Tab-separated table of C-alpha atoms and ligand atoms in Angstrom:
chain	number	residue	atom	x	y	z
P	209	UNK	CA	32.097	-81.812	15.002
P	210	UNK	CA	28.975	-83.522	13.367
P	211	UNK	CA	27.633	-86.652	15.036
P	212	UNK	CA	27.516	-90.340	13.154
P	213	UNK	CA	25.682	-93.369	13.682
P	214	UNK	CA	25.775	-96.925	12.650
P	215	UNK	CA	23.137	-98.601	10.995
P	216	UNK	CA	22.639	-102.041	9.272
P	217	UNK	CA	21.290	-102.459	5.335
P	218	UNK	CA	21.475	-104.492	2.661
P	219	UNK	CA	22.368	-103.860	-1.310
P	220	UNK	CA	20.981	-107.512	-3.156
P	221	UNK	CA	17.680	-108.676	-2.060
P	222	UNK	CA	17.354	-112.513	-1.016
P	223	UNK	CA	14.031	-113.813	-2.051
P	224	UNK	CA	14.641	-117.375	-1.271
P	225	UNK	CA	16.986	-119.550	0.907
P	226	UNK	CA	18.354	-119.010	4.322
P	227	UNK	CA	19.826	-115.603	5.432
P	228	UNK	CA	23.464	-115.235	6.180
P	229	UNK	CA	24.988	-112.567	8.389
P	230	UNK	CA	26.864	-111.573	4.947
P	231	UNK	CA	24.138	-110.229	3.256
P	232	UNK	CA	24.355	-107.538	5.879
P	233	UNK	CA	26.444	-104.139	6.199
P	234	UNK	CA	27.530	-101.660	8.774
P	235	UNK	CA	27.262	-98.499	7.319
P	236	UNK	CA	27.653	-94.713	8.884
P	237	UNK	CA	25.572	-91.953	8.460
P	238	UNK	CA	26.041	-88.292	9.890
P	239	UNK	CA	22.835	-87.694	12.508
P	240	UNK	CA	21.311	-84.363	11.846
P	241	UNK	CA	20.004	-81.778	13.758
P	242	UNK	CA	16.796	-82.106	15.002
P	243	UNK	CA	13.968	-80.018	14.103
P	244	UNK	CA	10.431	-79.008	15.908
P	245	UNK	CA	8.788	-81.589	16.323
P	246	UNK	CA	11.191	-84.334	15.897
P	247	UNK	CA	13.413	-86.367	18.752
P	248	UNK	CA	16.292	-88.514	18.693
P	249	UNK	CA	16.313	-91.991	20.022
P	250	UNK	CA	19.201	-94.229	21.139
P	251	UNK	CA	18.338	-97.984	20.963
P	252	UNK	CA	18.649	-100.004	23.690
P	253	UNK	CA	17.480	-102.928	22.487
P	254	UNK	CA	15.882	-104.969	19.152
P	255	UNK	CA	13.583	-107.734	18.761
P	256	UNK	CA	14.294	-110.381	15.943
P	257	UNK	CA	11.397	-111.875	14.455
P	258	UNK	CA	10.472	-113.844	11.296
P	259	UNK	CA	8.881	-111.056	10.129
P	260	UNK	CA	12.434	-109.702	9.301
P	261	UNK	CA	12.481	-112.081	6.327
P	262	UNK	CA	10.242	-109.474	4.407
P	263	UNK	CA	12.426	-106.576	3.322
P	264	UNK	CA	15.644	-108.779	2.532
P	265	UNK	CA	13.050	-110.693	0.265
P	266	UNK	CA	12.201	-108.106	-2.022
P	267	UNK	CA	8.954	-108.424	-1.424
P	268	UNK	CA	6.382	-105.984	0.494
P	269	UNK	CA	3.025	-106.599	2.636
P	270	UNK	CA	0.101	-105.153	0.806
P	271	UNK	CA	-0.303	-102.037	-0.174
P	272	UNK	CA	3.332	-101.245	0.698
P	273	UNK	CA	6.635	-100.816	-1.206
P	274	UNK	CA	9.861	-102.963	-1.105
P	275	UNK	CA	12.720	-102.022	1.302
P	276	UNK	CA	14.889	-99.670	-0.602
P	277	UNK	CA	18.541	-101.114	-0.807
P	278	UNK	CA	21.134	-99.482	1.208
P	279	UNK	CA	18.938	-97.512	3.268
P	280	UNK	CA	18.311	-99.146	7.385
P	281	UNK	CA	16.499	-102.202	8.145
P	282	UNK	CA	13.643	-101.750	10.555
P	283	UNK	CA	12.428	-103.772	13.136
P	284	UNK	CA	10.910	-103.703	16.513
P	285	UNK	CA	12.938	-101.773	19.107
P	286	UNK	CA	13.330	-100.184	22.588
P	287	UNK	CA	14.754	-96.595	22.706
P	288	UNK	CA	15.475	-93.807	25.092
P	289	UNK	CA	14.881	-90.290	24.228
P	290	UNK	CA	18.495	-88.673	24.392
P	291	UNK	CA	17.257	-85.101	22.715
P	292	UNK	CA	13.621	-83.947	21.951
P	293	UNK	CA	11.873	-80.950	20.064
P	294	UNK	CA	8.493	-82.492	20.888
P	295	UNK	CA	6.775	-81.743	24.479
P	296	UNK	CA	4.837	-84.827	24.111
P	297	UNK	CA	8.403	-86.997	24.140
P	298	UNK	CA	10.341	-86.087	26.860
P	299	UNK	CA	13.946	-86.536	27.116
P	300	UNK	CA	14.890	-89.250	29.196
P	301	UNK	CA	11.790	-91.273	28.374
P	302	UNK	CA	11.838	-95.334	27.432
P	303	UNK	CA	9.749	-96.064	24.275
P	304	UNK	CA	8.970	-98.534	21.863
P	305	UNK	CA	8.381	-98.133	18.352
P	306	UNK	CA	9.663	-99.671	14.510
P	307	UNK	CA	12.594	-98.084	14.313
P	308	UNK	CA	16.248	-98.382	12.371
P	309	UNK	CA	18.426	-100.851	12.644
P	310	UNK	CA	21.101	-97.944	13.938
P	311	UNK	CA	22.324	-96.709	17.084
P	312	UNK	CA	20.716	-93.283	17.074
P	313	UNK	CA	17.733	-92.338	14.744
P	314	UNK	CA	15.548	-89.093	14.333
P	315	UNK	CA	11.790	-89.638	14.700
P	316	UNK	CA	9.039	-88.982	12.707
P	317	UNK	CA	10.472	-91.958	10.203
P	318	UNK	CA	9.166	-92.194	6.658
P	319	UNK	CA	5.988	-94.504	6.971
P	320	UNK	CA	6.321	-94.968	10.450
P	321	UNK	CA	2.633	-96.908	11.095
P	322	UNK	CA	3.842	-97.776	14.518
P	323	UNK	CA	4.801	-94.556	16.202
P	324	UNK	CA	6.231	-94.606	19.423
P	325	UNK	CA	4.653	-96.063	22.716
P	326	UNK	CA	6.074	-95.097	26.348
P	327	UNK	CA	7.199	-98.085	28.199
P	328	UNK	CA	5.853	-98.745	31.513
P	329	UNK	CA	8.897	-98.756	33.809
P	330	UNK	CA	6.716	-101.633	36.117
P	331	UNK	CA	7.393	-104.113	33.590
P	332	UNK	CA	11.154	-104.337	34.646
P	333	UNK	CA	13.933	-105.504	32.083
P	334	UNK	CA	12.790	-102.954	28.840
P	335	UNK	CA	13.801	-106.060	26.488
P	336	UNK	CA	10.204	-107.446	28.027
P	337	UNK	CA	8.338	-104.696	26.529
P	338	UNK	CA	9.722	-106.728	23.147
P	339	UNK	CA	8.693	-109.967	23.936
P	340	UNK	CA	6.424	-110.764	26.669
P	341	UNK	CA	4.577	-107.249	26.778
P	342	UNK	CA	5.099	-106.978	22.897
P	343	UNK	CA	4.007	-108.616	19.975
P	344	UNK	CA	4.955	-111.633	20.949
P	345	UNK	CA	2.853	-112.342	24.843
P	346	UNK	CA	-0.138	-110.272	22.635
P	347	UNK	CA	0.021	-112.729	20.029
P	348	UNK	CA	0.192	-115.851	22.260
P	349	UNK	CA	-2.815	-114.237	24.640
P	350	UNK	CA	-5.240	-113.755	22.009
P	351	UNK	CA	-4.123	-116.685	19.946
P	352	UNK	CA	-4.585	-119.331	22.999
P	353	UNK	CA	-7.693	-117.568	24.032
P	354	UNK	CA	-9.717	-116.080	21.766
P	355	UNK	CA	-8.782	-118.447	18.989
P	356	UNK	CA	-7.590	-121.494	19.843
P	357	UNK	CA	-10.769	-121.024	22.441
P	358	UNK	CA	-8.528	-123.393	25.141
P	359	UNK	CA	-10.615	-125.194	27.901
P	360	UNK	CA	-9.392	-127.328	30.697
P	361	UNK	CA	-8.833	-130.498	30.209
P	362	UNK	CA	-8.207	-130.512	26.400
P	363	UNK	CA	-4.618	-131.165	24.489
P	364	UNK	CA	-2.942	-128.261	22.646
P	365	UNK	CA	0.172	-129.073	20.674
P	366	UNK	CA	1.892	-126.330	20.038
P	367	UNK	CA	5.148	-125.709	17.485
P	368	UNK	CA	8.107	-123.998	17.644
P	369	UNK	CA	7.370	-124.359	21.231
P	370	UNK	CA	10.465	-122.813	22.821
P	371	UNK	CA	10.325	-119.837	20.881
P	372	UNK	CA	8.977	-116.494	21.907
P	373	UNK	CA	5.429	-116.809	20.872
P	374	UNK	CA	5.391	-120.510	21.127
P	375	UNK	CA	6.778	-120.341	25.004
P	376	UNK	CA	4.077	-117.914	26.220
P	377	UNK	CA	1.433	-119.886	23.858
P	378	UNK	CA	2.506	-123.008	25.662
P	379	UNK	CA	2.841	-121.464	29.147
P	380	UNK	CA	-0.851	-119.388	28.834
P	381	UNK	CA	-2.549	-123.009	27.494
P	382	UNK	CA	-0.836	-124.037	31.029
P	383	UNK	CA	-2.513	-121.779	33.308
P	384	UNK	CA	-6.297	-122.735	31.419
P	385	UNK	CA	-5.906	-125.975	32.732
P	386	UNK	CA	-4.705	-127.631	29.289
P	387	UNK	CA	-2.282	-130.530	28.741
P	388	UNK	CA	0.371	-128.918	26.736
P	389	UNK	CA	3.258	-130.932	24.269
P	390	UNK	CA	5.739	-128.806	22.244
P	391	UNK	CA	7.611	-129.418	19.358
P	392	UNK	CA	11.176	-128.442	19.028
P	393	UNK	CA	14.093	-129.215	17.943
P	394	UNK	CA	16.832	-129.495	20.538
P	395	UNK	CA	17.482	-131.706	23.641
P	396	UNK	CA	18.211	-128.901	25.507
P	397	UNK	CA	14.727	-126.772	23.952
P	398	UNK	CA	12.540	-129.656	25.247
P	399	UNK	CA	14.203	-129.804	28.557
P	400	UNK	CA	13.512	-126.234	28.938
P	401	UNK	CA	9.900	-126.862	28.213
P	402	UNK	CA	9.012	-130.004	30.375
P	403	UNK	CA	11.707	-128.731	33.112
P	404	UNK	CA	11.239	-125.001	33.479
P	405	UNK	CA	8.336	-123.956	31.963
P	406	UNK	CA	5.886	-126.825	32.865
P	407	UNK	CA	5.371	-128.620	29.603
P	408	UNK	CA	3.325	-131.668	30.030
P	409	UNK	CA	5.797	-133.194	26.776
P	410	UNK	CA	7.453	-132.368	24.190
P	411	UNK	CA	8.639	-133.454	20.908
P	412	UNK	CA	11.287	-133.540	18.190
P	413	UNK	CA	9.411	-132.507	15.056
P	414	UNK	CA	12.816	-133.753	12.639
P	415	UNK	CA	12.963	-137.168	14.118
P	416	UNK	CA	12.331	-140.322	12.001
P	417	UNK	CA	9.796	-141.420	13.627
P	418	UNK	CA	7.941	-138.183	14.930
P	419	UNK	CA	4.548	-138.984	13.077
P	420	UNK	CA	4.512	-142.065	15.123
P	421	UNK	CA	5.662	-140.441	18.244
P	422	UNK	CA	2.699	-137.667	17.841
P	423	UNK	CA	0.308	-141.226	17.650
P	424	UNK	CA	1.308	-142.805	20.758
P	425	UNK	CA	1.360	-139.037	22.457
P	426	UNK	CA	-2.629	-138.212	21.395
P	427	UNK	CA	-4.476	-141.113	18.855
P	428	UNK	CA	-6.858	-138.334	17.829
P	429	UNK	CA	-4.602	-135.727	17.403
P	430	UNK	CA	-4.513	-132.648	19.953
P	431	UNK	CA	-8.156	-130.366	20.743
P	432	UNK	CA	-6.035	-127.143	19.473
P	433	UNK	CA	-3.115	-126.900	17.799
P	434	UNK	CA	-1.070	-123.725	17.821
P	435	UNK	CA	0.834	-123.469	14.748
P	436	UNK	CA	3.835	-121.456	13.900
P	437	UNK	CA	5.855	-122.834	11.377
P	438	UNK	CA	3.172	-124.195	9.014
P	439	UNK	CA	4.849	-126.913	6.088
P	440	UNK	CA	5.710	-130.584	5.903
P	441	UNK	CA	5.177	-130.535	9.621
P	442	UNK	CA	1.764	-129.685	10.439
P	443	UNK	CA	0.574	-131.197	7.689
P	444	UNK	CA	1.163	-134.686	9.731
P	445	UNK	CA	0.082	-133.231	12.829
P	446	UNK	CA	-3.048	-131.894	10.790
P	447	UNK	CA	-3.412	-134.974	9.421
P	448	UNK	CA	-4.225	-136.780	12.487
P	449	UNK	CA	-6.204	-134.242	14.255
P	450	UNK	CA	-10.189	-135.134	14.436
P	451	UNK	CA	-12.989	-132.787	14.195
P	452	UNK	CA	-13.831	-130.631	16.111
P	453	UNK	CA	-10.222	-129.641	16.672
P	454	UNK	CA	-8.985	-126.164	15.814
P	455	UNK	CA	-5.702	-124.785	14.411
P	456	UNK	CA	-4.794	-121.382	15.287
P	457	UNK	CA	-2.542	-120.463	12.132
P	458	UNK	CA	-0.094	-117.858	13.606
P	459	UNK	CA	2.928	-118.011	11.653
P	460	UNK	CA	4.664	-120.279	8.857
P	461	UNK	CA	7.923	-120.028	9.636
P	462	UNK	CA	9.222	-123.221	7.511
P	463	UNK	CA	7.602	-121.694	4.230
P	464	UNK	CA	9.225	-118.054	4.768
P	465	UNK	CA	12.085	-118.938	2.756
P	466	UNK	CA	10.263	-120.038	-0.275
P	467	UNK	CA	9.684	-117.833	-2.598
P	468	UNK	CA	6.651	-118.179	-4.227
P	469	UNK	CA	5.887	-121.380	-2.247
P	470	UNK	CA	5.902	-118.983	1.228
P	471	UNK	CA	2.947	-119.207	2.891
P	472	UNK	CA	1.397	-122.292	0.694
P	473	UNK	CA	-0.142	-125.042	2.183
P	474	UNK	CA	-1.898	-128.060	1.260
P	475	UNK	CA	-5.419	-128.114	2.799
P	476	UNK	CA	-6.247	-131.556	2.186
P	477	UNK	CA	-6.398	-132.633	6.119
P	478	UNK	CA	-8.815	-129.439	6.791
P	479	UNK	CA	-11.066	-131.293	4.795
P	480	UNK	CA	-11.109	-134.112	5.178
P	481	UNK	CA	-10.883	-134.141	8.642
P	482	UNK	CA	-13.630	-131.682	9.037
P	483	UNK	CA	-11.064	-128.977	10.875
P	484	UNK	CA	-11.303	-125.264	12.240
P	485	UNK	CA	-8.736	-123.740	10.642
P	486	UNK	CA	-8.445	-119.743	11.869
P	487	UNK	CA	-5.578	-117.683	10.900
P	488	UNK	CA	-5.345	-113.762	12.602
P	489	UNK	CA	-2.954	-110.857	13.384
P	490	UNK	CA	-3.003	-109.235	16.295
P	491	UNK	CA	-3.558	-105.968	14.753
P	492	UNK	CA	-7.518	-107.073	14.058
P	493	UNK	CA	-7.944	-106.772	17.755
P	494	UNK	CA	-5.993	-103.380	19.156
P	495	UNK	CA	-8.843	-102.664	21.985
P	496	UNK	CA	-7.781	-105.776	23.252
P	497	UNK	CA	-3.853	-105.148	23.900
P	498	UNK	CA	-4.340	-103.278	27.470
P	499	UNK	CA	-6.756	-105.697	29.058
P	500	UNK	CA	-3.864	-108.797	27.010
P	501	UNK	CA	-0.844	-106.611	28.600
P	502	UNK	CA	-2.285	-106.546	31.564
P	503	UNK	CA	-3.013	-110.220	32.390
P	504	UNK	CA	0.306	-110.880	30.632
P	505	UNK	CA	1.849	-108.258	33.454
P	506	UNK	CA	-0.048	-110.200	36.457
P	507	UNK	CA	0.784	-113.949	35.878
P	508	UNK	CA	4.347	-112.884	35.342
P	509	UNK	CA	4.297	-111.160	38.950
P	510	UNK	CA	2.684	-114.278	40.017
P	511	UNK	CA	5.538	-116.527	38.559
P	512	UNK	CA	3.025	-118.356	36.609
P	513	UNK	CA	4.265	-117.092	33.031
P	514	UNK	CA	8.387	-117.017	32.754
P	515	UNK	CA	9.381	-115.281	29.786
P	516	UNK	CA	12.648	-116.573	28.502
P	517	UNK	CA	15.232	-114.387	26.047
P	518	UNK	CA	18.278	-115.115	24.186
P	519	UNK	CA	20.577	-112.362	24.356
P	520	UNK	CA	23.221	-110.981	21.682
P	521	UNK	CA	25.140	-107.572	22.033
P	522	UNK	CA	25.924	-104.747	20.065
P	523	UNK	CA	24.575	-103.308	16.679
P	524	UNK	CA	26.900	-105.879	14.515
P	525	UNK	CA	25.454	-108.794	16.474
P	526	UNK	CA	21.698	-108.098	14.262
P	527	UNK	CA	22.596	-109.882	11.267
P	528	UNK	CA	23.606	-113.096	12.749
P	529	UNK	CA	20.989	-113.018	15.080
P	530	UNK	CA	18.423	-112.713	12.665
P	531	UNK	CA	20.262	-115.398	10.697
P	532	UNK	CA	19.833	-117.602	13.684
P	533	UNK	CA	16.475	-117.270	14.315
P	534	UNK	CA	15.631	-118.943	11.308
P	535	UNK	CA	18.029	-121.608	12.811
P	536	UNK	CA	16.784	-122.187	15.898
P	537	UNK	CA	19.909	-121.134	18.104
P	538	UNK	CA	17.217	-118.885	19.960
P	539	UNK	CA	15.393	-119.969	23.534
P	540	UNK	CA	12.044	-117.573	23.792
P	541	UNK	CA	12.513	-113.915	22.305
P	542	UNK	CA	15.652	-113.495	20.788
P	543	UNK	CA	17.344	-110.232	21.318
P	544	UNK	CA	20.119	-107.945	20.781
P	545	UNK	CA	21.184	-105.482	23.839
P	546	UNK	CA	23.165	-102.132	22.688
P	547	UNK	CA	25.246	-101.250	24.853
P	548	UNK	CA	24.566	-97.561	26.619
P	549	UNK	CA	27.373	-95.357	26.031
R	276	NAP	N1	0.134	-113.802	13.775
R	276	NAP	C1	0.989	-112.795	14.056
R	276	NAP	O1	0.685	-111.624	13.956
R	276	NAP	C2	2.365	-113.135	14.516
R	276	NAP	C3	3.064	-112.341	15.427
R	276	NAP	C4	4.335	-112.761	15.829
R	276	NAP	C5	4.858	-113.928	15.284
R	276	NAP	N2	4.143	-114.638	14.379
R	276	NAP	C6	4.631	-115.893	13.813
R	276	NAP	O2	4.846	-116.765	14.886
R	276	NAP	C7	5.892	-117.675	14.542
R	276	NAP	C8	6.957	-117.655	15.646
R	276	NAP	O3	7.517	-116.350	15.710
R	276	NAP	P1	8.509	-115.970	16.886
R	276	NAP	O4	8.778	-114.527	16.765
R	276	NAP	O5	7.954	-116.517	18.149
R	276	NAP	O6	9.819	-116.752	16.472
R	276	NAP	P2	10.552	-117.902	17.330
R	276	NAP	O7	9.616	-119.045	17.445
R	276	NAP	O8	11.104	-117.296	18.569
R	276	NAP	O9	11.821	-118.257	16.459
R	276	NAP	C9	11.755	-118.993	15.303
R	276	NAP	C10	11.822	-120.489	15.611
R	276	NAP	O10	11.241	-121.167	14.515
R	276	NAP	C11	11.737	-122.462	14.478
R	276	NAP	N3	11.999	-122.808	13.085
R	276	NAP	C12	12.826	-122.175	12.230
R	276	NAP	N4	12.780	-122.783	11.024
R	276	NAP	C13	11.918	-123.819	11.141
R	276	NAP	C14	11.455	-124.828	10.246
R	276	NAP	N5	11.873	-124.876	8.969
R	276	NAP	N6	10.560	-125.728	10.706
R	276	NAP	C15	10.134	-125.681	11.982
R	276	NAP	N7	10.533	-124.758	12.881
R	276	NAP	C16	11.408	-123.839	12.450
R	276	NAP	C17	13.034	-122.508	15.327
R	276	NAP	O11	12.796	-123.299	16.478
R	276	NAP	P3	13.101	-124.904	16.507
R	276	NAP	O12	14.408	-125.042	17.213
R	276	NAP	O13	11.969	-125.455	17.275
R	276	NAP	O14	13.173	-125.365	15.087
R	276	NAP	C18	13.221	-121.043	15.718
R	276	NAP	O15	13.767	-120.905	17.008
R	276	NAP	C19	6.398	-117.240	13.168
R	276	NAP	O16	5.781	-118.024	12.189
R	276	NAP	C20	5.948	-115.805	13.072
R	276	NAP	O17	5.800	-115.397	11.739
R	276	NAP	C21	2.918	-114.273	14.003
């Protein structure tokens, strides 16, 4: 009897607006038989991140295509070899790689840039290898450090705070001996940050008077700011920042949605106020991962770092996850578990 999977596509693209578990579907596709060379993965787990937005949206990163309608949305992902025709993949193995939003796939994928990397069993829980170890604790590392330049003593403000790069951004600032206020949006996100993850403050960016809170919290505006959602927003906090502060630019989350207005921002306060304004991508500094993973890997054994997830379950549960992500229903790296059959 041939085998099936489930997978998760799309048939309209959504170039603006938020996304709605609807404009998902669960679709089934036989799994073939694999040939030399090739392996098949079950997923164990997928990271949602804004990046997501990008194929629904029609749109492509340079030099690439669109996301072809109907065919798997791909994302970050944690697999286990169940079958392999490749001696360098052995079955059994934990790996992590860009892979389908489906419960089994065949690997080599169509313009796979990623490949597949072994996890390192040390690092516990292989969600981490998503978050902390992943993108996200790389990101945070080299954004704190090598951009942001953080020293003791100064004031780093960093938003969406209680997310997964924000939380690690936050927590890393932390350890260098800065003060560090978030900006979030919940009660119970800021909590989290002053009360479990050592937060010197945080604040809520949609409040009335937030503009004036950020005043009383730092006259001059904070030494570094670590921004990920870009928009209205920063351009206060930019606004009151005082030379020579920096901004690491990692993300624009607020913008994402868009359009042709994603990833626009007014410049004005860079200006005037005589600012360092730096964005970067991880990818410009790959010799740099090991030595990042590796500090990541010893503050967490040293319960200085605590890297937080929100966990859904099962294949169905990516949509809506992914939905509310751009919501803010997530606390650090939000994830989706499948369940091991
Ligand atoms: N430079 C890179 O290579 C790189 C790598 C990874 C991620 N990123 C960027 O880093 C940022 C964070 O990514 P992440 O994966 O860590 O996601 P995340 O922060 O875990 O999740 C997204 C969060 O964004 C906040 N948010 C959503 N809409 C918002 C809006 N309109 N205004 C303000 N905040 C909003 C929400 O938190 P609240 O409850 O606080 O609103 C939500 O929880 C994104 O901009 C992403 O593109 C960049």
């Amino acid at each position: 009897m041939p085998r099936t999977t489930h997978f998760i596509t799309f048939d309209t693209y959504l170039p603006t607006g938020d996304i709605q578990p609807t404009d998902f579907v669960v679709r089934e596709a036989p799994v073939p038989d694999l040939r030399d060379g090739e392996v098949l993965l079950q997923a164990i787990a997928f990271s949602l991140d804004p990046v997501n937005r990008i194929p629904i949206s029609g749109k492509a990163p340079p030099r690439m295509s669109p996301h072809p309608l109907g065919e798997p949305m791909r994302g970050p992902s944690v697999c286990r070899l169940i079958e392999s025709r490749n001696r360098d993949y052995p079955v059994g193995s934990v790996v992590t790689g860009w892979t389908p939003w489906s419960n089994l796939s065949v690997w080599p994928f169509a313009n796979d840039w990623m490949g597949l990397t072994p996890f390192n069993d040390q690092f516990g829980k292989p969600s981490l290898a998503l978050g902390v170890y992943g993108i996200t604790g790389i990101t945070a590392y080299l954004g704190i450090s090598k951009i942001g330049k953080v020293r003791a003593g100064q004031t780093v403000l960093v938003s969406s705070a209680a997310g997964s790069v924000g939380s690690v951004a936050g927590q890393i600032a932390r350890i260098m001996g800065a003060r560090v206020i978030g900006m979030t949006s919940t009660r119970e996100k800021r909590d989290v940050l002053v009360g479990q993850l050592g937060f010197d403050g945080a604040l809520d960016y949609r409040a009335e008077d937030f503009a004036h809170q950020l005043e009383l919290l730092m006259p001059n505006g904070p030494d570094v700011y670590f921004d990920n959602v870009g928009g209205r927003v920063s351009n206060i906090v930019m606004n009151r920042m005082r030379r020579p502060a920096r901004i690491v630019e990692c993300g624009q989350i607020s913008t994402y949605g868009d359009g042709d207005g994603a990833w626009m921002m007014d410049i004005t306060p860079i200006h005037a106020n005589g600012l360092r304004f730096e964005g970067f991508n991880p990818a410009l500094f790959k010799d740099e991962w090991p030595a990042a993973v590796a500090q990541l890997a010893k503050w967490v054994a040293e319960q200085r770092l605590k890297p937080l997830e929100t966990v859904r379950t099962g294949l169905e549960a990516l949509p809506g996850a992914l939905a509310d992500l751009f919501q803010g229903k997530n606390i650090g790296k939000m994830i989706v578990e499948i369940p091991q059959s």
